[in-house]
């Protein structure tokens, strides 16, 4: 017994599993051995908009026989269960709560933000939903170190301007919607990025969401601006205008950059912009049209050392990896082509930054809107090295066939990689 107690918790668990397996059939022990604490959570909408929207759980352990398989699912409960068009995702700092946003919930006067308890990741549970009174059209989430989330809400309560940034505390209660007096024109925040150590937040304006609906005459009203915030006070300090960008859908600050710079991309003008948050200026530093004209560069991810940038190119069916070690002179390292009918949008890096997860769906407003970017509904995994990006052919997951209810639309992806205490 003293020898057993001297072992770490994971080793004790594995010894116990081995002992049980000695007296049990092998198949009964597979799930226990396979569970290493690596999961993908995916915010998913029912394509027919009839069954409840849901959070899917996927085994993400490369050593597991269940790698790439859906192993859990939690449906939204209650009156707001269907037709939300699940969009982006957030995970709490402690990894026990996942939140999904309903991009189109406002059309049915439903709650728009949906919380799930993932303390047991293989058996997630729907927790609650929320509906900020001043804003609508939920987009991106940023977890806060002390618990809770900041949430970009792209539209006002009726889907027009101005939007807000909503804050939820660790009890998942709405704290406030910011700023108290929003900009009069063009405030439709989509992307968000924080650097708490320098009291800095940025958000990017993308589009006036009501103009995407058939019921609103005219074309799409894209925005091209980034707001620079005092993070602590939740107030806007300045606006960086980017004329002609055609939708600045995302923004990311460069980790550790002493000059507090960041990046955004113009979806329609196809340029990557280096942002000077102190001076309030933007400089075009890369042209994505050199990769694929009309490719719609969208979401950005940066490595923690601030040396590499990944971006999804929705209409091109590609993901690009750039060397940004010289921020004003990005260099293309790799183009990952996902093939015909693909439409990558949401991307997420693992903690070790050796894998990139790609969700292949943006938005299809079916018969009531102007946006139809369906993609192929697949989840792709790419292996990342210093100069390469290649598909992991072992990971095959198609949301058209993964669920008994029928085709589903995967969007936001979060990675959970738990470790055992004392390991």
Short mmCIF file of N, CA and C in Angstrom, two decimals, residues 21 35 91-92 107 126 131 155 165 176 188 231 251 262 268 273 300 306-307 322 324 346 357 365 407 418 421:
data_model
loop_
_atom_site.label_atom_id
_atom_site.label_comp_id
_atom_site.label_asym_id
_atom_site.label_seq_id
_atom_site.Cartn_x
_atom_site.Cartn_y
_atom_site.Cartn_z
N UNK A 21 -9.40 -4.50 -15.83
CA UNK A 21 -9.37 -5.14 -17.14
C UNK A 21 -8.91 -6.59 -17.06
N UNK A 35 -9.59 7.50 -22.67
CA UNK A 35 -9.91 8.82 -22.15
C UNK A 35 -8.68 9.49 -21.56
N UNK A 91 -14.66 29.20 -24.13
CA UNK A 91 -14.46 28.26 -23.03
C UNK A 91 -13.92 29.03 -21.84
N UNK A 92 -14.48 28.77 -20.66
CA UNK A 92 -14.06 29.48 -19.46
C UNK A 92 -12.60 29.18 -19.13
N UNK A 107 -34.17 36.62 -34.64
CA UNK A 107 -35.26 36.54 -35.61
C UNK A 107 -36.49 35.83 -35.05
N UNK A 126 -26.55 21.04 -20.89
CA UNK A 126 -27.02 22.41 -21.10
C UNK A 126 -27.26 23.05 -19.73
N UNK A 131 -30.05 36.66 -22.68
CA UNK A 131 -30.49 37.54 -23.75
C UNK A 131 -30.24 39.00 -23.35
N UNK A 155 -25.09 43.60 -33.39
CA UNK A 155 -26.16 44.55 -33.64
C UNK A 155 -26.82 45.04 -32.39
N UNK A 165 -20.53 45.26 -26.53
CA UNK A 165 -19.75 44.16 -25.96
C UNK A 165 -20.37 43.85 -24.61
N UNK A 176 -22.88 43.89 -17.67
CA UNK A 176 -23.20 45.15 -18.34
C UNK A 176 -22.93 45.00 -19.82
N UNK A 188 -20.44 47.82 -35.08
CA UNK A 188 -20.97 46.46 -35.23
C UNK A 188 -19.86 45.45 -34.95
N UNK A 231 -9.18 48.47 -21.54
CA UNK A 231 -9.81 47.23 -21.10
C UNK A 231 -10.39 47.34 -19.70
N UNK A 251 -9.90 40.55 -35.59
CA UNK A 251 -8.75 41.35 -35.18
C UNK A 251 -8.00 40.58 -34.11
N UNK A 262 -1.33 45.10 -33.78
CA UNK A 262 -2.21 43.96 -34.07
C UNK A 262 -2.45 43.85 -35.55
N UNK A 268 -13.17 41.85 -48.24
CA UNK A 268 -13.41 42.09 -49.66
C UNK A 268 -12.22 42.74 -50.37
N UNK A 273 -3.86 44.01 -42.64
CA UNK A 273 -3.47 45.32 -42.15
C UNK A 273 -2.75 45.19 -40.81
N UNK A 300 -8.48 35.05 -37.90
CA UNK A 300 -7.04 35.05 -37.64
C UNK A 300 -6.71 34.28 -36.36
N UNK A 306 4.08 35.21 -31.19
CA UNK A 306 3.84 36.31 -32.12
C UNK A 306 4.61 36.20 -33.42
N UNK A 307 4.99 34.99 -33.83
CA UNK A 307 5.82 34.82 -35.02
C UNK A 307 5.09 34.20 -36.22
N UNK A 322 1.41 32.41 -42.31
CA UNK A 322 2.38 33.45 -42.60
C UNK A 322 3.40 33.56 -41.48
N UNK A 324 5.26 36.12 -39.38
CA UNK A 324 5.10 37.53 -39.02
C UNK A 324 6.17 37.96 -38.02
N UNK A 346 -13.99 28.95 -39.15
CA UNK A 346 -13.48 28.98 -37.78
C UNK A 346 -12.22 28.13 -37.68
N UNK A 357 -7.24 23.21 -35.91
CA UNK A 357 -8.54 22.64 -36.21
C UNK A 357 -9.32 23.64 -37.06
N UNK A 365 -27.98 31.56 -44.97
CA UNK A 365 -29.26 32.09 -44.51
C UNK A 365 -30.45 31.50 -45.25
N UNK A 407 -28.13 16.13 -41.44
CA UNK A 407 -27.00 17.04 -41.60
C UNK A 407 -27.01 18.19 -40.58
N UNK A 418 -6.97 18.39 -20.88
CA UNK A 418 -6.78 18.30 -19.44
C UNK A 418 -5.59 17.42 -19.12
N UNK A 421 -3.44 15.72 -12.18
CA UNK A 421 -2.67 16.39 -11.13
C UNK A 421 -1.40 15.60 -10.83
#
